[in-house]
Amino acid sequence: MRRRNIKNAHERLINDSIFVLNYEEQCGKWNQLFNNDNPIYLEIGMGKGKFIIEHAKRNPNINFIGFEKYESVIIQAPTKLKEQNLELPNLKLVCADATDLEKIFSEEEITKIFLNFSDPWPKNKHAKRRLTSEIFLRKYEKVLKKDGIIEFKTDNRGLFEYSLISLNNEKWTFLDLSLDLHSRDEDIITTEYEDRFSEKGNQIYYLEVKK
Ligand code: SAH
């Protein structure tokens, strides 16, 4: 995600209640924050938020949390909400790094994780940083409920192949797979990157797995 230097990004983040600032204190208590017992879906690396906003809009009985590590990127999500005149009580945003996942969620607090167009980190020496590396998969396993699901989309063939192997090595079960998601006759909620890459003619790879 291209990062612009956004003026007052930090102040805007502090002043908008959609952002959860004391996120480590919420560990184990996210359902209290949402004030209901609905399942929680988490998107890691949500970028500017198109995908998670649309999901939250269409699914009021699911709680959504968007994770993004850069303030200057995540701060653009509330603008999208204001443009559409939307208030979504089932959506919270967190500016944090997925490395800290286990400090932010207790075991089995999450029902589904979305990974969309994660940074491919093409060099082998950076493989551990990929969001489907075994290090991250083990974190996901902890915070996900039994039968919890990961949905993964990318146009990057290298990352897709790596993720297949990594998930297989870690003994995840493949529930669904596509080498060309957009050829399906389905109503797909797309991300910013997905729109851009599919317009260029790139195929979108898709995986759905559970432990
Ligand atoms: N999902 C969006 C953005 C994809 S770019 C889309 O499909 O349009 C990948 C995003 O993941 C970037 O915004 C990057 O800052 C974020 N990201 C990468 N590693 C992360 C991590 N460890 N924790 C949180 N966000 C991360």
Coordinates of C-alpha atoms and ligand atoms in Angstrom, one line a residue:
M1 CA 0.0 0.0 0.0
R2 CA 1.5 3.3 -1.0
R3 CA 1.9 5.5 2.0
R4 CA 1.4 9.2 1.7
N5 CA 2.4 11.6 4.4
I6 CA -1.0 12.4 5.8
K7 CA -1.2 15.5 7.9
N8 CA -2.4 15.0 11.5
A9 CA -2.8 11.3 10.9
H10 CA -2.1 10.6 14.6
E11 CA -4.5 13.2 15.9
R12 CA -7.2 12.0 13.6
L13 CA -6.7 8.5 14.9
I14 CA -6.9 9.5 18.5
N15 CA -10.1 11.5 17.9
D16 CA -12.1 9.0 16.0
S17 CA -13.9 6.3 18.1
I18 CA -13.8 3.8 15.3
F19 CA -10.1 3.3 16.3
V20 CA -9.3 1.2 19.3
L21 CA -6.2 2.6 20.9
N22 CA -5.8 0.6 24.0
Y23 CA -6.1 -2.6 22.0
E24 CA -4.0 -4.8 24.3
E25 CA -6.4 -4.1 27.2
Q26 CA -9.2 -5.5 25.0
C27 CA -7.5 -8.9 24.9
G28 CA -10.3 -11.5 25.8
K29 CA -12.9 -8.7 26.0
W30 CA -13.6 -7.8 22.4
N31 CA -17.2 -9.0 22.5
Q32 CA -17.8 -6.7 25.5
L33 CA -16.6 -3.8 23.4
F34 CA -19.1 -4.7 20.6
N35 CA -21.7 -5.3 23.3
N36 CA -22.9 -8.6 21.8
D37 CA -21.8 -12.2 21.4
N38 CA -21.6 -12.2 17.6
P39 CA -18.6 -13.8 15.9
I40 CA -15.6 -11.7 15.2
Y41 CA -13.9 -11.5 11.8
L42 CA -10.5 -10.0 11.5
E43 CA -8.8 -8.6 8.4
I44 CA -5.0 -8.3 8.7
G45 CA -3.4 -5.6 6.5
M46 CA -6.8 -4.0 5.6
G47 CA -5.2 -1.0 3.8
K48 CA -7.7 1.8 3.3
G49 CA -10.6 -0.5 4.3
K50 CA -12.8 -1.0 1.2
F51 CA -13.2 -4.7 1.8
I52 CA -13.9 -4.7 5.5
I53 CA -16.3 -1.7 5.3
E54 CA -18.4 -3.5 2.7
H55 CA -18.4 -6.7 4.7
A56 CA -19.5 -4.9 7.9
K57 CA -22.2 -3.1 5.9
R58 CA -23.6 -6.3 4.5
N59 CA -23.3 -8.4 7.7
P60 CA -24.6 -6.4 10.7
N61 CA -24.6 -9.6 12.9
I62 CA -20.9 -10.1 12.6
N63 CA -18.3 -8.0 14.3
F64 CA -15.4 -6.9 12.2
I65 CA -11.9 -5.7 13.3
G66 CA -9.5 -4.3 10.7
F67 CA -5.7 -4.4 11.4
E68 CA -3.3 -2.2 9.6
K69 CA 0.2 -1.4 10.6
Y70 CA 0.5 2.2 9.1
E71 CA -1.4 5.1 10.6
S72 CA -1.2 7.0 7.3
V73 CA -3.0 4.1 5.5
I74 CA -5.7 3.2 8.1
I75 CA -6.7 6.8 8.7
Q76 CA -8.2 6.8 5.2
A77 CA -10.9 4.3 6.2
P78 CA -13.2 6.8 8.1
T79 CA -13.2 9.1 5.1
K80 CA -14.8 6.3 3.1
L81 CA -17.4 5.8 5.8
K82 CA -18.2 9.5 5.9
E83 CA -18.5 9.6 2.1
Q84 CA -21.1 6.9 2.3
N85 CA -22.8 8.4 5.4
L86 CA -22.2 5.2 7.2
E87 CA -22.0 4.4 10.9
L88 CA -21.1 0.8 11.6
P89 CA -21.3 -0.2 15.2
N90 CA -20.0 -3.7 14.1
L91 CA -16.6 -2.3 12.8
K92 CA -13.5 -1.4 14.8
L93 CA -10.1 -0.5 13.5
V94 CA -6.7 -1.1 15.1
C95 CA -3.4 0.3 14.0
A96 CA -1.1 -2.5 15.0
D97 CA 1.3 -5.1 13.6
A98 CA 0.0 -8.7 13.3
T99 CA 3.2 -9.8 15.1
D100 CA 1.5 -8.8 18.3
L101 CA -1.7 -10.8 17.6
E102 CA -1.5 -13.0 20.7
K103 CA -1.2 -9.9 23.0
I104 CA -4.3 -8.4 21.5
F105 CA -6.6 -11.5 21.3
S106 CA -7.1 -14.4 23.7
E107 CA -7.3 -17.9 22.5
E108 CA -10.3 -18.7 20.3
E109 CA -11.6 -15.1 20.3
I110 CA -11.7 -14.9 16.5
T111 CA -14.0 -16.8 14.0
K112 CA -12.4 -15.8 10.7
I113 CA -9.2 -14.1 9.5
F114 CA -9.0 -12.5 6.1
L115 CA -5.6 -12.0 4.4
N116 CA -5.9 -9.9 1.3
F117 CA -3.0 -9.1 -1.0
S118 CA -0.5 -9.4 1.8
D119 CA 3.0 -8.1 1.1
P120 CA 4.8 -10.9 -0.9
W121 CA 8.3 -10.3 0.5
P122 CA 9.8 -12.1 -2.5
K123 CA 13.3 -12.5 -1.2
N124 CA 13.8 -15.8 0.6
K125 CA 15.6 -14.1 3.5
H126 CA 12.4 -12.2 4.3
A127 CA 10.1 -15.3 4.1
K128 CA 9.4 -15.1 7.8
R129 CA 7.7 -11.8 7.3
R130 CA 5.1 -13.2 5.0
L131 CA 1.7 -13.3 6.7
T132 CA 1.4 -17.0 5.8
S133 CA 4.7 -18.1 7.2
E134 CA 4.6 -20.8 9.9
I135 CA 5.3 -18.1 12.5
F136 CA 2.0 -16.3 11.7
L137 CA 0.0 -19.4 11.0
R138 CA 0.7 -20.6 14.6
K139 CA -0.5 -17.2 15.9
Y140 CA -3.7 -17.5 13.9
E141 CA -4.2 -21.0 15.2
K142 CA -4.1 -19.7 18.7
V143 CA -6.5 -16.9 18.3
L144 CA -8.9 -18.7 16.0
K145 CA -11.8 -20.8 17.4
K146 CA -11.8 -24.5 16.7
D147 CA -13.0 -24.7 13.1
G148 CA -12.0 -21.1 12.6
I149 CA -11.3 -20.1 9.0
I150 CA -8.7 -18.2 7.1
E151 CA -9.6 -16.7 3.7
F152 CA -6.6 -15.6 1.6
K153 CA -6.5 -13.7 -1.7
T154 CA -3.5 -12.7 -3.8
D155 CA -2.5 -12.1 -7.4
N156 CA 1.1 -13.0 -6.5
R157 CA 1.9 -16.5 -7.7
G158 CA 5.1 -16.8 -5.7
L159 CA 3.2 -15.9 -2.5
F160 CA 0.3 -18.2 -3.4
E161 CA 2.7 -21.2 -3.9
Y162 CA 4.5 -20.4 -0.7
S163 CA 1.3 -20.2 1.2
L164 CA 0.0 -23.5 -0.1
I165 CA 3.2 -25.2 1.1
S166 CA 3.3 -23.4 4.4
L167 CA -0.4 -24.2 5.2
N168 CA 0.1 -27.8 4.1
N169 CA 3.2 -28.2 6.3
E170 CA 1.3 -26.8 9.2
K171 CA -1.5 -29.3 8.6
W172 CA -4.3 -26.9 7.7
T173 CA -7.3 -28.3 5.8
F174 CA -8.1 -26.9 2.4
L175 CA -11.8 -26.1 2.1
D176 CA -11.7 -24.1 -1.1
L177 CA -9.2 -23.0 -3.7
S178 CA -9.3 -21.0 -7.0
L179 CA -6.6 -20.0 -9.5
D180 CA -9.0 -17.5 -11.0
L181 CA -11.5 -16.3 -8.4
H182 CA -13.1 -13.7 -10.7
S183 CA -14.1 -16.4 -13.2
R184 CA -16.6 -17.6 -10.7
D185 CA -20.2 -16.5 -10.9
E186 CA -20.2 -15.1 -7.4
D187 CA -20.8 -11.7 -5.8
I188 CA -17.2 -11.1 -4.6
I189 CA -16.4 -8.3 -2.2
T190 CA -13.1 -6.9 -3.7
T191 CA -10.3 -4.9 -2.1
E192 CA -8.5 -1.8 -3.5
Y193 CA -5.5 -3.9 -4.7
E194 CA -7.8 -6.6 -6.1
D195 CA -9.6 -4.0 -8.3
R196 CA -6.3 -2.6 -9.5
F197 CA -4.7 -5.9 -10.3
S198 CA -7.7 -7.5 -11.9
E199 CA -8.2 -4.4 -14.1
K200 CA -4.6 -5.1 -15.3
G201 CA -5.8 -8.6 -16.2
N202 CA -4.0 -10.4 -13.3
Q203 CA -5.8 -13.6 -12.1
I204 CA -6.8 -13.6 -8.5
Y205 CA -5.8 -16.7 -6.5
Y206 CA -7.9 -17.7 -3.5
L207 CA -7.7 -20.1 -0.6
E208 CA -10.0 -21.0 2.3
V209 CA -8.6 -23.1 5.0
K210 CA -9.3 -24.3 8.6
K211 CA -7.1 -26.0 11.1
Ligands
SAH1 N1 -5.7 -5.6 1.9 C1 -5.5 -4.3 1.1 C2 -4.1 -3.8 1.2 C3 -3.0 -4.8 0.7 S1 -1.4 -4.2 0.8 C4 -5.9 -4.5 -0.3 O1 -6.0 -5.7 -0.7 O2 -6.2 -3.5 -1.0 C5 -0.9 -5.0 2.3 C6 -1.2 -4.2 3.5 O3 -0.9 -4.9 4.7 C7 -0.4 -2.9 3.6 O4 -1.3 -1.8 3.9 C8 0.5 -3.1 4.8 O5 0.8 -1.9 5.5 C9 -0.3 -4.1 5.7 N2 0.5 -5.0 6.5 C10 1.6 -5.7 6.1 N3 2.1 -6.4 7.1 C11 1.3 -6.2 8.2 C12 1.4 -6.6 9.5 N4 2.3 -7.5 9.9 N5 0.4 -6.2 10.4 C13 -0.5 -5.3 9.9 N6 -0.6 -4.9 8.7 C14 0.3 -5.3 7.8

